[in-house]
């Protein structure tokens, strides 16, 4: 599958940006990369195909985060990355990033370590949490990251995931996701409506999600 052609480059605060439409690919599997992508606006995800038509979402990338930051070290993407929403991204040439050193390299290496930590947590979640706990873990993780990006207002943030995308990230079916979301809403813990997440009881969500 070929990578989609991005929308024309735009300039925001003198920084070169690239826009990707919803559902377009930011990278494809096993592709040599000359650049690393950092999401500035929108959401993207990385996934693996377990079998034809069956996928496991392995990572989400939110505003301010590098997409598969390991590319900085390997120069090659491993899995495809796809835009969930319209994405505005910074495109950073690897040659320039390697040459800068200092804080820029430290920032990317920190992103590599953080991405590894999230991957480990995802494995633990899929292997040792119940379905409801997995959904709460995912929701809390994304909510915390949106909060770090200053994207949470009055306990609400953008949450553009479909129930199928939640299912693909948690190893559930979309029907089960719908049932658990309804249950959590009825208990006054979270509400997901109109692509918006509202956390009504953060302590209860934390208790249900377990350790991050």
PDB file of N, CA, C and O in Angstrom, residues 29-62:
ATOM      1  N   UNK A  29       4.786   0.500   6.514  1.00  0.00           N
ATOM      2  CA  UNK A  29       5.647  -0.482   7.167  1.00  0.00           C
ATOM      3  C   UNK A  29       6.974  -0.642   6.439  1.00  0.00           C
ATOM      4  O   UNK A  29       7.036  -0.617   5.213  1.00  0.00           O
ATOM      5  N   UNK A  30       8.030  -0.769   7.232  1.00  0.00           N
ATOM      6  CA  UNK A  30       9.380  -1.073   6.719  1.00  0.00           C
ATOM      7  C   UNK A  30       9.852  -0.079   5.664  1.00  0.00           C
ATOM      8  O   UNK A  30      10.511  -0.449   4.696  1.00  0.00           O
ATOM      9  N   UNK A  31       9.531   1.174   5.894  1.00  0.00           N
ATOM     10  CA  UNK A  31       9.906   2.233   4.959  1.00  0.00           C
ATOM     11  C   UNK A  31      11.121   2.999   5.488  1.00  0.00           C
ATOM     12  O   UNK A  31      11.134   3.448   6.625  1.00  0.00           O
ATOM     13  N   UNK A  32      12.141   3.128   4.643  1.00  0.00           N
ATOM     14  CA  UNK A  32      13.295   3.944   5.023  1.00  0.00           C
ATOM     15  C   UNK A  32      12.839   5.386   5.151  1.00  0.00           C
ATOM     16  O   UNK A  32      12.126   5.908   4.286  1.00  0.00           O
ATOM     17  N   UNK A  33      13.236   6.041   6.235  1.00  0.00           N
ATOM     18  CA  UNK A  33      12.791   7.405   6.526  1.00  0.00           C
ATOM     19  C   UNK A  33      13.972   8.372   6.504  1.00  0.00           C
ATOM     20  O   UNK A  33      15.038   8.071   7.053  1.00  0.00           O
ATOM     21  N   UNK A  34      13.738   9.499   5.914  1.00  0.00           N
ATOM     22  CA  UNK A  34      14.719  10.576   5.923  1.00  0.00           C
ATOM     23  C   UNK A  34      14.323  11.664   6.909  1.00  0.00           C
ATOM     24  O   UNK A  34      15.030  12.661   7.051  1.00  0.00           O
ATOM     25  N   UNK A  35      13.206  11.457   7.593  1.00  0.00           N
ATOM     26  CA  UNK A  35      12.672  12.490   8.475  1.00  0.00           C
ATOM     27  C   UNK A  35      11.904  11.849   9.620  1.00  0.00           C
ATOM     28  O   UNK A  35      11.526  10.681   9.559  1.00  0.00           O
ATOM     29  N   UNK A  36      11.667  12.611  10.645  1.00  0.00           N
ATOM     30  CA  UNK A  36      10.829  12.181  11.755  1.00  0.00           C
ATOM     31  C   UNK A  36       9.676  13.163  11.861  1.00  0.00           C
ATOM     32  O   UNK A  36       9.840  14.364  11.614  1.00  0.00           O
ATOM     33  N   UNK A  37       8.503  12.644  12.174  1.00  0.00           N
ATOM     34  CA  UNK A  37       7.276  13.445  12.186  1.00  0.00           C
ATOM     35  C   UNK A  37       6.819  13.687  13.612  1.00  0.00           C
ATOM     36  O   UNK A  37       6.755  12.756  14.420  1.00  0.00           O
ATOM     37  N   UNK A  38       6.502  14.942  13.905  1.00  0.00           N
ATOM     38  CA  UNK A  38       5.931  15.293  15.208  1.00  0.00           C
ATOM     39  C   UNK A  38       4.544  15.880  14.988  1.00  0.00           C
ATOM     40  O   UNK A  38       4.377  16.830  14.223  1.00  0.00           O
ATOM     41  N   UNK A  39       3.566  15.314  15.647  1.00  0.00           N
ATOM     42  CA  UNK A  39       2.190  15.795  15.524  1.00  0.00           C
ATOM     43  C   UNK A  39       2.049  17.131  16.242  1.00  0.00           C
ATOM     44  O   UNK A  39       2.457  17.271  17.394  1.00  0.00           O
ATOM     45  N   UNK A  40       1.490  18.104  15.559  1.00  0.00           N
ATOM     46  CA  UNK A  40       1.209  19.407  16.169  1.00  0.00           C
ATOM     47  C   UNK A  40      -0.281  19.571  16.437  1.00  0.00           C
ATOM     48  O   UNK A  40      -0.684  20.129  17.443  1.00  0.00           O
ATOM     49  N   UNK A  41      -1.099  19.077  15.517  1.00  0.00           N
ATOM     50  CA  UNK A  41      -2.558  19.108  15.676  1.00  0.00           C
ATOM     51  C   UNK A  41      -3.111  17.781  15.183  1.00  0.00           C
ATOM     52  O   UNK A  41      -2.629  17.226  14.200  1.00  0.00           O
ATOM     53  N   UNK A  42      -4.145  17.288  15.873  1.00  0.00           N
ATOM     54  CA  UNK A  42      -4.793  16.059  15.441  1.00  0.00           C
ATOM     55  C   UNK A  42      -4.250  14.814  16.127  1.00  0.00           C
ATOM     56  O   UNK A  42      -3.366  14.893  16.993  1.00  0.00           O
ATOM     57  N   UNK A  43      -4.792  13.673  15.735  1.00  0.00           N
ATOM     58  CA  UNK A  43      -4.419  12.373  16.300  1.00  0.00           C
ATOM     59  C   UNK A  43      -4.013  11.417  15.181  1.00  0.00           C
ATOM     60  O   UNK A  43      -4.582  11.451  14.088  1.00  0.00           O
ATOM     61  N   UNK A  44      -3.064  10.547  15.479  1.00  0.00           N
ATOM     62  CA  UNK A  44      -2.662   9.484  14.551  1.00  0.00           C
ATOM     63  C   UNK A  44      -2.468   8.199  15.350  1.00  0.00           C
ATOM     64  O   UNK A  44      -2.372   8.228  16.581  1.00  0.00           O
ATOM     65  N   UNK A  45      -2.407   7.076  14.638  1.00  0.00           N
ATOM     66  CA  UNK A  45      -2.156   5.814  15.335  1.00  0.00           C
ATOM     67  C   UNK A  45      -1.283   4.903  14.488  1.00  0.00           C
ATOM     68  O   UNK A  45      -1.195   5.021  13.278  1.00  0.00           O
ATOM     69  N   UNK A  46      -0.636   3.972  15.178  1.00  0.00           N
ATOM     70  CA  UNK A  46       0.191   2.954  14.546  1.00  0.00           C
ATOM     71  C   UNK A  46      -0.478   1.602  14.771  1.00  0.00           C
ATOM     72  O   UNK A  46      -1.102   1.378  15.821  1.00  0.00           O
ATOM     73  N   UNK A  47      -0.368   0.710  13.807  1.00  0.00           N
ATOM     74  CA  UNK A  47      -1.058  -0.571  13.967  1.00  0.00           C
ATOM     75  C   UNK A  47      -0.310  -1.699  13.260  1.00  0.00           C
ATOM     76  O   UNK A  47       0.549  -1.475  12.403  1.00  0.00           O
ATOM     77  N   UNK A  48      -0.652  -2.915  13.662  1.00  0.00           N
ATOM     78  CA  UNK A  48      -0.147  -4.129  13.014  1.00  0.00           C
ATOM     79  C   UNK A  48      -1.347  -4.953  12.579  1.00  0.00           C
ATOM     80  O   UNK A  48      -2.385  -4.957  13.254  1.00  0.00           O
ATOM     81  N   UNK A  49      -1.220  -5.635  11.454  1.00  0.00           N
ATOM     82  CA  UNK A  49      -2.274  -6.527  10.979  1.00  0.00           C
ATOM     83  C   UNK A  49      -1.992  -7.934  11.472  1.00  0.00           C
ATOM     84  O   UNK A  49      -1.006  -8.562  11.063  1.00  0.00           O
ATOM     85  N   UNK A  50      -2.850  -8.429  12.362  1.00  0.00           N
ATOM     86  CA  UNK A  50      -2.692  -9.786  12.869  1.00  0.00           C
ATOM     87  C   UNK A  50      -3.055 -10.805  11.801  1.00  0.00           C
ATOM     88  O   UNK A  50      -2.467 -11.891  11.726  1.00  0.00           O
ATOM     89  N   UNK A  51      -4.034 -10.465  10.977  1.00  0.00           N
ATOM     90  CA  UNK A  51      -4.463 -11.280   9.845  1.00  0.00           C
ATOM     91  C   UNK A  51      -5.264 -10.351   8.934  1.00  0.00           C
ATOM     92  O   UNK A  51      -5.591  -9.226   9.336  1.00  0.00           O
ATOM     93  N   UNK A  52      -5.571 -10.755   7.717  1.00  0.00           N
ATOM     94  CA  UNK A  52      -6.312  -9.865   6.824  1.00  0.00           C
ATOM     95  C   UNK A  52      -7.603  -9.355   7.456  1.00  0.00           C
ATOM     96  O   UNK A  52      -8.457 -10.129   7.887  1.00  0.00           O
ATOM     97  N   UNK A  53      -7.714  -8.037   7.552  1.00  0.00           N
ATOM     98  CA  UNK A  53      -8.912  -7.435   8.126  1.00  0.00           C
ATOM     99  C   UNK A  53      -8.927  -7.363   9.635  1.00  0.00           C
ATOM    100  O   UNK A  53      -9.884  -6.846  10.223  1.00  0.00           O
ATOM    101  N   UNK A  54      -7.885  -7.875  10.289  1.00  0.00           N
ATOM    102  CA  UNK A  54      -7.812  -7.840  11.760  1.00  0.00           C
ATOM    103  C   UNK A  54      -6.563  -7.068  12.157  1.00  0.00           C
ATOM    104  O   UNK A  54      -5.454  -7.470  11.810  1.00  0.00           O
ATOM    105  N   UNK A  55      -6.741  -5.970  12.876  1.00  0.00           N
ATOM    106  CA  UNK A  55      -5.596  -5.150  13.248  1.00  0.00           C
ATOM    107  C   UNK A  55      -5.536  -4.942  14.753  1.00  0.00           C
ATOM    108  O   UNK A  55      -6.543  -5.037  15.456  1.00  0.00           O
ATOM    109  N   UNK A  56      -4.339  -4.678  15.229  1.00  0.00           N
ATOM    110  CA  UNK A  56      -4.103  -4.302  16.622  1.00  0.00           C
ATOM    111  C   UNK A  56      -3.450  -2.929  16.619  1.00  0.00           C
ATOM    112  O   UNK A  56      -2.356  -2.767  16.056  1.00  0.00           O
ATOM    113  N   UNK A  57      -4.115  -1.961  17.192  1.00  0.00           N
ATOM    114  CA  UNK A  57      -3.506  -0.639  17.320  1.00  0.00           C
ATOM    115  C   UNK A  57      -2.458  -0.710  18.419  1.00  0.00           C
ATOM    116  O   UNK A  57      -2.743  -1.136  19.540  1.00  0.00           O
ATOM    117  N   UNK A  58      -1.238  -0.324  18.089  1.00  0.00           N
ATOM    118  CA  UNK A  58      -0.122  -0.458  19.026  1.00  0.00           C
ATOM    119  C   UNK A  58       0.300   0.864  19.660  1.00  0.00           C
ATOM    120  O   UNK A  58       1.039   0.857  20.635  1.00  0.00           O
ATOM    121  N   UNK A  59      -0.143   1.982  19.098  1.00  0.00           N
ATOM    122  CA  UNK A  59       0.238   3.287  19.653  1.00  0.00           C
ATOM    123  C   UNK A  59      -0.668   4.368  19.098  1.00  0.00           C
ATOM    124  O   UNK A  59      -1.140   4.280  17.958  1.00  0.00           O
ATOM    125  N   UNK A  60      -0.906   5.380  19.929  1.00  0.00           N
ATOM    126  CA  UNK A  60      -1.569   6.604  19.490  1.00  0.00           C
ATOM    127  C   UNK A  60      -0.569   7.746  19.601  1.00  0.00           C
ATOM    128  O   UNK A  60       0.265   7.768  20.517  1.00  0.00           O
ATOM    129  N   UNK A  61      -0.658   8.699  18.688  1.00  0.00           N
ATOM    130  CA  UNK A  61       0.217   9.863  18.710  1.00  0.00           C
ATOM    131  C   UNK A  61      -0.649  11.114  18.762  1.00  0.00           C
ATOM    132  O   UNK A  61      -1.483  11.350  17.886  1.00  0.00           O
ATOM    133  N   UNK A  62      -0.431  11.904  19.812  1.00  0.00           N
ATOM    134  CA  UNK A  62      -1.243  13.083  20.114  1.00  0.00           C
ATOM    135  C   UNK A  62      -0.421  14.350  19.908  1.00  0.00           C
ATOM    136  O   UNK A  62       0.788  14.287  19.665  1.00  0.00           O
TER     137      UNK A  62
END
